[in-house]
PDB file of N, CA and C in Angstrom:
ATOM      1  N   UNK A   1     -16.004  40.754   1.227  1.00 71.00           N
ATOM      2  CA  UNK A   1     -15.582  41.411   2.459  1.00 71.00           C
ATOM      3  C   UNK A   1     -15.403  40.364   3.563  1.00 71.00           C
ATOM      4  N   UNK A   2     -14.439  40.606   4.419  1.00 87.00           N
ATOM      5  CA  UNK A   2     -14.212  39.673   5.521  1.00 87.00           C
ATOM      6  C   UNK A   2     -15.015  40.108   6.737  1.00 87.00           C
ATOM      7  N   UNK A   3     -15.209  39.184   7.637  1.00 93.00           N
ATOM      8  CA  UNK A   3     -15.866  39.527   8.902  1.00 93.00           C
ATOM      9  C   UNK A   3     -14.760  39.888   9.881  1.00 93.00           C
ATOM     10  N   UNK A   4     -14.745  41.131  10.299  1.00 96.00           N
ATOM     11  CA  UNK A   4     -13.684  41.623  11.170  1.00 96.00           C
ATOM     12  C   UNK A   4     -13.895  41.187  12.607  1.00 96.00           C
ATOM     13  N   UNK A   5     -12.782  40.813  13.238  1.00 96.00           N
ATOM     14  CA  UNK A   5     -12.799  40.522  14.672  1.00 96.00           C
ATOM     15  C   UNK A   5     -12.830  41.850  15.424  1.00 96.00           C
ATOM     16  N   UNK A   6     -13.430  41.846  16.576  1.00 96.00           N
ATOM     17  CA  UNK A   6     -13.556  43.068  17.366  1.00 96.00           C
ATOM     18  C   UNK A   6     -12.341  43.339  18.246  1.00 96.00           C
ATOM     19  N   UNK A   7     -11.484  42.329  18.433  1.00 97.00           N
ATOM     20  CA  UNK A   7     -10.366  42.471  19.377  1.00 97.00           C
ATOM     21  C   UNK A   7      -9.054  42.887  18.713  1.00 97.00           C
ATOM     22  N   UNK A   8      -9.061  43.186  17.422  1.00 97.00           N
ATOM     23  CA  UNK A   8      -7.859  43.640  16.705  1.00 97.00           C
ATOM     24  C   UNK A   8      -8.228  44.771  15.764  1.00 97.00           C
ATOM     25  N   UNK A   9      -7.340  45.736  15.592  1.00 97.00           N
ATOM     26  CA  UNK A   9      -7.629  46.824  14.652  1.00 97.00           C
ATOM     27  C   UNK A   9      -7.852  46.280  13.241  1.00 97.00           C
ATOM     28  N   UNK A  10      -8.767  46.894  12.519  1.00 97.00           N
ATOM     29  CA  UNK A  10      -9.081  46.438  11.169  1.00 97.00           C
ATOM     30  C   UNK A  10      -7.873  46.514  10.243  1.00 97.00           C
ATOM     31  N   UNK A  11      -7.054  47.555  10.398  1.00 98.00           N
ATOM     32  CA  UNK A  11      -5.903  47.684   9.491  1.00 98.00           C
ATOM     33  C   UNK A  11      -4.954  46.505   9.641  1.00 98.00           C
ATOM     34  N   UNK A  12      -4.810  45.978  10.865  1.00 98.00           N
ATOM     35  CA  UNK A  12      -3.945  44.807  11.081  1.00 98.00           C
ATOM     36  C   UNK A  12      -4.530  43.572  10.397  1.00 98.00           C
ATOM     37  N   UNK A  13      -5.839  43.427  10.474  1.00 98.00           N
ATOM     38  CA  UNK A  13      -6.489  42.273   9.866  1.00 98.00           C
ATOM     39  C   UNK A  13      -6.383  42.311   8.342  1.00 98.00           C
ATOM     40  N   UNK A  14      -6.547  43.494   7.757  1.00 98.00           N
ATOM     41  CA  UNK A  14      -6.421  43.626   6.307  1.00 98.00           C
ATOM     42  C   UNK A  14      -4.967  43.400   5.893  1.00 98.00           C
ATOM     43  N   UNK A  15      -4.026  43.930   6.656  1.00 98.00           N
ATOM     44  CA  UNK A  15      -2.609  43.705   6.359  1.00 98.00           C
ATOM     45  C   UNK A  15      -2.294  42.213   6.401  1.00 98.00           C
ATOM     46  N   UNK A  16      -2.884  41.486   7.345  1.00 98.00           N
ATOM     47  CA  UNK A  16      -2.689  40.028   7.416  1.00 98.00           C
ATOM     48  C   UNK A  16      -3.189  39.345   6.148  1.00 98.00           C
ATOM     49  N   UNK A  17      -4.323  39.796   5.632  1.00 98.00           N
ATOM     50  CA  UNK A  17      -4.876  39.205   4.409  1.00 98.00           C
ATOM     51  C   UNK A  17      -3.911  39.429   3.237  1.00 98.00           C
ATOM     52  N   UNK A  18      -3.362  40.638   3.130  1.00 98.00           N
ATOM     53  CA  UNK A  18      -2.429  40.930   2.041  1.00 98.00           C
ATOM     54  C   UNK A  18      -1.167  40.083   2.201  1.00 98.00           C
ATOM     55  N   UNK A  19      -0.657  39.964   3.425  1.00 98.00           N
ATOM     56  CA  UNK A  19       0.516  39.108   3.666  1.00 98.00           C
ATOM     57  C   UNK A  19       0.235  37.657   3.277  1.00 98.00           C
ATOM     58  N   UNK A  20      -0.954  37.159   3.626  1.00 97.00           N
ATOM     59  CA  UNK A  20      -1.335  35.785   3.297  1.00 97.00           C
ATOM     60  C   UNK A  20      -1.392  35.600   1.783  1.00 97.00           C
ATOM     61  N   UNK A  21      -1.913  36.586   1.079  1.00 98.00           N
ATOM     62  CA  UNK A  21      -1.986  36.495  -0.382  1.00 98.00           C
ATOM     63  C   UNK A  21      -0.588  36.497  -1.001  1.00 98.00           C
ATOM     64  N   UNK A  22       0.306  37.284  -0.425  1.00 98.00           N
ATOM     65  CA  UNK A  22       1.687  37.295  -0.921  1.00 98.00           C
ATOM     66  C   UNK A  22       2.330  35.935  -0.677  1.00 98.00           C
ATOM     67  N   UNK A  23       2.148  35.391   0.523  1.00 97.00           N
ATOM     68  CA  UNK A  23       2.729  34.085   0.858  1.00 97.00           C
ATOM     69  C   UNK A  23       2.170  32.973  -0.028  1.00 97.00           C
ATOM     70  N   UNK A  24       0.898  33.095  -0.415  1.00 97.00           N
ATOM     71  CA  UNK A  24       0.248  32.083  -1.244  1.00 97.00           C
ATOM     72  C   UNK A  24       0.572  32.249  -2.731  1.00 97.00           C
ATOM     73  N   UNK A  25       1.257  33.341  -3.079  1.00 96.00           N
ATOM     74  CA  UNK A  25       1.614  33.562  -4.478  1.00 96.00           C
ATOM     75  C   UNK A  25       0.577  34.295  -5.291  1.00 96.00           C
ATOM     76  N   UNK A  26      -0.487  34.764  -4.639  1.00 97.00           N
ATOM     77  CA  UNK A  26      -1.487  35.556  -5.359  1.00 97.00           C
ATOM     78  C   UNK A  26      -0.839  36.837  -5.874  1.00 97.00           C
ATOM     79  N   UNK A  27      -0.038  37.470  -5.017  1.00 97.00           N
ATOM     80  CA  UNK A  27       0.764  38.631  -5.416  1.00 97.00           C
ATOM     81  C   UNK A  27       2.219  38.177  -5.354  1.00 97.00           C
ATOM     82  N   UNK A  28       2.870  38.149  -6.503  1.00 97.00           N
ATOM     83  CA  UNK A  28       4.252  37.678  -6.582  1.00 97.00           C
ATOM     84  C   UNK A  28       5.213  38.861  -6.482  1.00 97.00           C
ATOM     85  N   UNK A  29       6.479  38.587  -6.131  1.00 97.00           N
ATOM     86  CA  UNK A  29       7.469  39.672  -6.062  1.00 97.00           C
ATOM     87  C   UNK A  29       7.498  40.484  -7.365  1.00 97.00           C
ATOM     88  N   UNK A  30       7.422  41.793  -7.203  1.00 97.00           N
ATOM     89  CA  UNK A  30       7.422  42.696  -8.346  1.00 97.00           C
ATOM     90  C   UNK A  30       6.050  42.985  -8.915  1.00 97.00           C
ATOM     91  N   UNK A  31       5.018  42.251  -8.462  1.00 97.00           N
ATOM     92  CA  UNK A  31       3.670  42.503  -8.974  1.00 97.00           C
ATOM     93  C   UNK A  31       2.963  43.549  -8.121  1.00 97.00           C
ATOM     94  N   UNK A  32       2.007  44.196  -8.720  1.00 98.00           N
ATOM     95  CA  UNK A  32       1.272  45.268  -8.043  1.00 98.00           C
ATOM     96  C   UNK A  32       0.317  44.687  -7.000  1.00 98.00           C
ATOM     97  N   UNK A  33       0.221  45.379  -5.882  1.00 98.00           N
ATOM     98  CA  UNK A  33      -0.764  45.036  -4.851  1.00 98.00           C
ATOM     99  C   UNK A  33      -1.913  46.031  -4.952  1.00 98.00           C
ATOM    100  N   UNK A  34      -3.049  45.724  -4.354  1.00 98.00           N
ATOM    101  CA  UNK A  34      -4.189  46.639  -4.453  1.00 98.00           C
ATOM    102  C   UNK A  34      -3.855  48.032  -3.912  1.00 98.00           C
ATOM    103  N   UNK A  35      -4.442  49.033  -4.535  1.00 97.00           N
ATOM    104  CA  UNK A  35      -4.285  50.416  -4.092  1.00 97.00           C
ATOM    105  C   UNK A  35      -5.149  50.665  -2.856  1.00 97.00           C
ATOM    106  N   UNK A  36      -4.973  51.834  -2.251  1.00 97.00           N
ATOM    107  CA  UNK A  36      -5.825  52.191  -1.112  1.00 97.00           C
ATOM    108  C   UNK A  36      -7.289  52.169  -1.518  1.00 97.00           C
ATOM    109  N   UNK A  37      -7.596  52.693  -2.706  1.00 98.00           N
ATOM    110  CA  UNK A  37      -8.989  52.687  -3.175  1.00 98.00           C
ATOM    111  C   UNK A  37      -9.507  51.262  -3.325  1.00 98.00           C
ATOM    112  N   UNK A  38      -8.668  50.369  -3.860  1.00 98.00           N
ATOM    113  CA  UNK A  38      -9.065  48.965  -4.002  1.00 98.00           C
ATOM    114  C   UNK A  38      -9.358  48.342  -2.642  1.00 98.00           C
ATOM    115  N   UNK A  39      -8.483  48.624  -1.660  1.00 98.00           N
ATOM    116  CA  UNK A  39      -8.695  48.084  -0.311  1.00 98.00           C
ATOM    117  C   UNK A  39      -9.986  48.621   0.294  1.00 98.00           C
ATOM    118  N   UNK A  40     -10.251  49.900   0.084  1.00 98.00           N
ATOM    119  CA  UNK A  40     -11.484  50.499   0.605  1.00 98.00           C
ATOM    120  C   UNK A  40     -12.713  49.784   0.052  1.00 98.00           C
ATOM    121  N   UNK A  41     -12.697  49.515  -1.246  1.00 97.00           N
ATOM    122  CA  UNK A  41     -13.851  48.855  -1.874  1.00 97.00           C
ATOM    123  C   UNK A  41     -13.965  47.393  -1.458  1.00 97.00           C
ATOM    124  N   UNK A  42     -12.852  46.666  -1.496  1.00 97.00           N
ATOM    125  CA  UNK A  42     -12.907  45.236  -1.199  1.00 97.00           C
ATOM    126  C   UNK A  42     -13.274  44.941   0.249  1.00 97.00           C
ATOM    127  N   UNK A  43     -12.709  45.719   1.187  1.00 97.00           N
ATOM    128  CA  UNK A  43     -12.891  45.419   2.607  1.00 97.00           C
ATOM    129  C   UNK A  43     -13.882  46.338   3.312  1.00 97.00           C
ATOM    130  N   UNK A  44     -14.374  47.352   2.616  1.00 97.00           N
ATOM    131  CA  UNK A  44     -15.339  48.266   3.233  1.00 97.00           C
ATOM    132  C   UNK A  44     -14.727  49.076   4.357  1.00 97.00           C
ATOM    133  N   UNK A  45     -13.486  49.523   4.173  1.00 98.00           N
ATOM    134  CA  UNK A  45     -12.774  50.279   5.206  1.00 98.00           C
ATOM    135  C   UNK A  45     -12.605  51.734   4.780  1.00 98.00           C
ATOM    136  N   UNK A  46     -12.293  52.572   5.744  1.00 98.00           N
ATOM    137  CA  UNK A  46     -12.073  53.995   5.492  1.00 98.00           C
ATOM    138  C   UNK A  46     -10.698  54.216   4.854  1.00 98.00           C
ATOM    139  N   UNK A  47     -10.530  55.352   4.199  1.00 98.00           N
ATOM    140  CA  UNK A  47      -9.255  55.678   3.553  1.00 98.00           C
ATOM    141  C   UNK A  47      -8.103  55.656   4.561  1.00 98.00           C
ATOM    142  N   UNK A  48      -8.285  56.197   5.744  1.00 98.00           N
ATOM    143  CA  UNK A  48      -7.216  56.222   6.739  1.00 98.00           C
ATOM    144  C   UNK A  48      -6.817  54.797   7.138  1.00 98.00           C
ATOM    145  N   UNK A  49      -7.787  53.912   7.227  1.00 98.00           N
ATOM    146  CA  UNK A  49      -7.497  52.514   7.544  1.00 98.00           C
ATOM    147  C   UNK A  49      -6.682  51.873   6.420  1.00 98.00           C
ATOM    148  N   UNK A  50      -7.077  52.115   5.179  1.00 98.00           N
ATOM    149  CA  UNK A  50      -6.334  51.587   4.028  1.00 98.00           C
ATOM    150  C   UNK A  50      -4.920  52.166   4.002  1.00 98.00           C
ATOM    151  N   UNK A  51      -4.795  53.431   4.349  1.00 98.00           N
ATOM    152  CA  UNK A  51      -3.480  54.078   4.379  1.00 98.00           C
ATOM    153  C   UNK A  51      -2.583  53.415   5.433  1.00 98.00           C
ATOM    154  N   UNK A  52      -3.152  53.102   6.590  1.00 98.00           N
ATOM    155  CA  UNK A  52      -2.380  52.422   7.642  1.00 98.00           C
ATOM    156  C   UNK A  52      -1.905  51.053   7.188  1.00 98.00           C
ATOM    157  N   UNK A  53      -2.744  50.337   6.443  1.00 98.00           N
ATOM    158  CA  UNK A  53      -2.364  49.025   5.921  1.00 98.00           C
ATOM    159  C   UNK A  53      -1.128  49.164   5.038  1.00 98.00           C
ATOM    160  N   UNK A  54      -1.202  50.085   4.076  1.00 98.00           N
ATOM    161  CA  UNK A  54      -0.101  50.262   3.131  1.00 98.00           C
ATOM    162  C   UNK A  54       1.164  50.737   3.836  1.00 98.00           C
ATOM    163  N   UNK A  55       1.009  51.660   4.776  1.00 98.00           N
ATOM    164  CA  UNK A  55       2.179  52.167   5.507  1.00 98.00           C
ATOM    165  C   UNK A  55       2.855  51.051   6.292  1.00 98.00           C
ATOM    166  N   UNK A  56       2.070  50.215   6.971  1.00 98.00           N
ATOM    167  CA  UNK A  56       2.640  49.115   7.762  1.00 98.00           C
ATOM    168  C   UNK A  56       3.386  48.127   6.865  1.00 98.00           C
ATOM    169  N   UNK A  57       2.792  47.774   5.729  1.00 98.00           N
ATOM    170  CA  UNK A  57       3.440  46.830   4.818  1.00 98.00           C
ATOM    171  C   UNK A  57       4.720  47.420   4.227  1.00 98.00           C
ATOM    172  N   UNK A  58       4.708  48.725   3.958  1.00 98.00           N
ATOM    173  CA  UNK A  58       5.912  49.402   3.459  1.00 98.00           C
ATOM    174  C   UNK A  58       7.001  49.424   4.513  1.00 98.00           C
ATOM    175  N   UNK A  59       6.651  49.796   5.742  1.00 97.00           N
ATOM    176  CA  UNK A  59       7.633  49.916   6.823  1.00 97.00           C
ATOM    177  C   UNK A  59       8.292  48.583   7.158  1.00 97.00           C
ATOM    178  N   UNK A  60       7.561  47.489   7.010  1.00 97.00           N
ATOM    179  CA  UNK A  60       8.152  46.175   7.308  1.00 97.00           C
ATOM    180  C   UNK A  60       8.889  45.597   6.099  1.00 97.00           C
ATOM    181  N   UNK A  61       8.820  46.292   4.966  1.00 97.00           N
ATOM    182  CA  UNK A  61       9.550  45.852   3.782  1.00 97.00           C
ATOM    183  C   UNK A  61       8.816  44.843   2.919  1.00 97.00           C
ATOM    184  N   UNK A  62       7.554  44.613   3.193  1.00 97.00           N
ATOM    185  CA  UNK A  62       6.771  43.659   2.409  1.00 97.00           C
ATOM    186  C   UNK A  62       6.453  44.211   1.028  1.00 97.00           C
ATOM    187  N   UNK A  63       6.189  45.515   0.965  1.00 97.00           N
ATOM    188  CA  UNK A  63       5.904  46.167  -0.315  1.00 97.00           C
ATOM    189  C   UNK A  63       6.759  47.411  -0.442  1.00 97.00           C
ATOM    190  N   UNK A  64       6.834  47.941  -1.658  1.00 97.00           N
ATOM    191  CA  UNK A  64       7.463  49.240  -1.903  1.00 97.00           C
ATOM    192  C   UNK A  64       6.553  50.008  -2.852  1.00 97.00           C
ATOM    193  N   UNK A  65       6.627  51.319  -2.798  1.00 96.00           N
ATOM    194  CA  UNK A  65       5.758  52.167  -3.601  1.00 96.00           C
ATOM    195  C   UNK A  65       6.586  53.024  -4.551  1.00 96.00           C
ATOM    196  N   UNK A  66       6.121  53.101  -5.779  1.00 96.00           N
ATOM    197  CA  UNK A  66       6.728  53.961  -6.790  1.00 96.00           C
ATOM    198  C   UNK A  66       5.708  55.036  -7.112  1.00 96.00           C
ATOM    199  N   UNK A  67       6.061  56.277  -6.844  1.00 96.00           N
ATOM    200  CA  UNK A  67       5.132  57.377  -7.068  1.00 96.00           C
ATOM    201  C   UNK A  67       4.644  57.374  -8.514  1.00 96.00           C
ATOM    202  N   UNK A  68       3.339  57.455  -8.663  1.00 95.00           N
ATOM    203  CA  UNK A  68       2.735  57.486  -9.981  1.00 95.00           C
ATOM    204  C   UNK A  68       2.481  56.114 -10.592  1.00 95.00           C
ATOM    205  N   UNK A  69       3.025  55.060  -9.995  1.00 96.00           N
ATOM    206  CA  UNK A  69       2.841  53.710 -10.538  1.00 96.00           C
ATOM    207  C   UNK A  69       2.069  52.782  -9.614  1.00 96.00           C
ATOM    208  N   UNK A  70       2.247  52.921  -8.310  1.00 97.00           N
ATOM    209  CA  UNK A  70       1.551  52.059  -7.368  1.00 97.00           C
ATOM    210  C   UNK A  70       2.493  51.374  -6.407  1.00 97.00           C
ATOM    211  N   UNK A  71       1.970  50.377  -5.728  1.00 98.00           N
ATOM    212  CA  UNK A  71       2.739  49.619  -4.745  1.00 98.00           C
ATOM    213  C   UNK A  71       2.923  48.201  -5.247  1.00 98.00           C
ATOM    214  N   UNK A  72       4.101  47.649  -4.953  1.00 98.00           N
ATOM    215  CA  UNK A  72       4.499  46.359  -5.489  1.00 98.00           C
ATOM    216  C   UNK A  72       5.085  45.481  -4.393  1.00 98.00           C
ATOM    217  N   UNK A  73       5.020  44.159  -4.594  1.00 98.00           N
ATOM    218  CA  UNK A  73       5.579  43.207  -3.640  1.00 98.00           C
ATOM    219  C   UNK A  73       7.101  43.268  -3.726  1.00 98.00           C
ATOM    220  N   UNK A  74       7.742  43.384  -2.583  1.00 97.00           N
ATOM    221  CA  UNK A  74       9.206  43.395  -2.515  1.00 97.00           C
ATOM    222  C   UNK A  74       9.752  42.004  -2.792  1.00 97.00           C
ATOM    223  N   UNK A  75      11.016  41.958  -3.168  1.00 94.00           N
ATOM    224  CA  UNK A  75      11.690  40.673  -3.343  1.00 94.00           C
ATOM    225  C   UNK A  75      11.871  40.049  -1.957  1.00 94.00           C
ATOM    226  N   UNK A  76      11.840  38.726  -1.862  1.00 84.00           N
ATOM    227  CA  UNK A  76      12.045  38.078  -0.564  1.00 84.00           C
ATOM    228  C   UNK A  76      13.398  38.480   0.037  1.00 84.00           C
ATOM    229  N   UNK A  77      13.443  38.654   1.329  1.00 72.00           N
ATOM    230  CA  UNK A  77      14.663  39.112   1.993  1.00 72.00           C
ATOM    231  C   UNK A  77      15.763  38.063   1.966  1.00 72.00           C
ATOM    232  N   UNK A  78      15.383  36.787   1.782  1.00 54.00           N
ATOM    233  CA  UNK A  78      16.414  35.761   1.769  1.00 54.00           C
ATOM    234  C   UNK A  78      17.041  35.597   0.384  1.00 54.00           C
ATOM    235  N   UNK A  79      16.522  36.316  -0.611  1.00 44.00           N
ATOM    236  CA  UNK A  79      17.116  36.255  -1.944  1.00 44.00           C
ATOM    237  C   UNK A  79      18.370  37.117  -1.945  1.00 44.00           C
ATOM    238  N   UNK A  80      19.482  36.498  -2.293  1.00 46.00           N
ATOM    239  CA  UNK A  80      20.746  37.223  -2.303  1.00 46.00           C
ATOM    240  C   UNK A  80      21.159  37.475  -3.740  1.00 46.00           C
ATOM    241  N   UNK A  81      21.717  38.648  -4.024  1.00 44.00           N
ATOM    242  CA  UNK A  81      22.194  38.886  -5.383  1.00 44.00           C
ATOM    243  C   UNK A  81      23.370  37.965  -5.669  1.00 44.00           C
ATOM    244  N   UNK A  82      23.537  37.576  -6.931  1.00 42.00           N
ATOM    245  CA  UNK A  82      24.652  36.690  -7.241  1.00 42.00           C
ATOM    246  C   UNK A  82      25.984  37.359  -6.927  1.00 42.00           C
ATOM    247  N   UNK A  83      26.912  36.554  -6.406  1.00 48.00           N
ATOM    248  CA  UNK A  83      28.235  37.100  -6.054  1.00 48.00           C
ATOM    249  C   UNK A  83      29.042  37.351  -7.294  1.00 48.00           C
ATOM    250  N   UNK A  84      29.821  38.394  -7.258  1.00 45.00           N
ATOM    251  CA  UNK A  84      30.728  38.713  -8.352  1.00 45.00           C
ATOM    252  C   UNK A  84      31.860  37.693  -8.324  1.00 45.00           C
ATOM    253  N   UNK A  85      32.140  37.091  -9.467  1.00 44.00           N
ATOM    254  CA  UNK A  85      33.158  36.043  -9.521  1.00 44.00           C
ATOM    255  C   UNK A  85      34.553  36.582  -9.216  1.00 44.00           C
ATOM    256  N   UNK A  86      34.735  37.896  -9.338  1.00 45.00           N
ATOM    257  CA  UNK A  86      36.049  38.472  -9.075  1.00 45.00           C
ATOM    258  C   UNK A  86      36.248  38.810  -7.607  1.00 45.00           C
ATOM    259  N   UNK A  87      35.217  38.584  -6.773  1.00 43.00           N
ATOM    260  CA  UNK A  87      35.366  38.896  -5.367  1.00 43.00           C
ATOM    261  C   UNK A  87      36.354  37.931  -4.720  1.00 43.00           C
ATOM    262  N   UNK A  88      37.003  38.386  -3.668  1.00 45.00           N
ATOM    263  CA  UNK A  88      38.017  37.551  -3.019  1.00 45.00           C
ATOM    264  C   UNK A  88      37.363  36.378  -2.296  1.00 45.00           C
ATOM    265  N   UNK A  89      38.071  35.282  -2.252  1.00 42.00           N
ATOM    266  CA  UNK A  89      37.525  34.072  -1.617  1.00 42.00           C
ATOM    267  C   UNK A  89      38.356  33.676  -0.437  1.00 42.00           C
TER     268      UNK A  89
END
């Protein structure tokens, strides 16, 4: 468990930890991130706090959720799909 600062909401601090883990490669694009229950156990937070973490990460596009499967790291935004060779130049 981390030691929470008193001057920032806990959900923001936990979201920062998840972002840092994604940036460090702990959670790679397409891999599953911890569930709300996992966050509750690891960080000692309430379900509503864990829900806010997941919602914030989803809204900013860091993760996406598939009903019945879990939440996963999104592909980096700077990754572009390959261009079709038949497209006009």
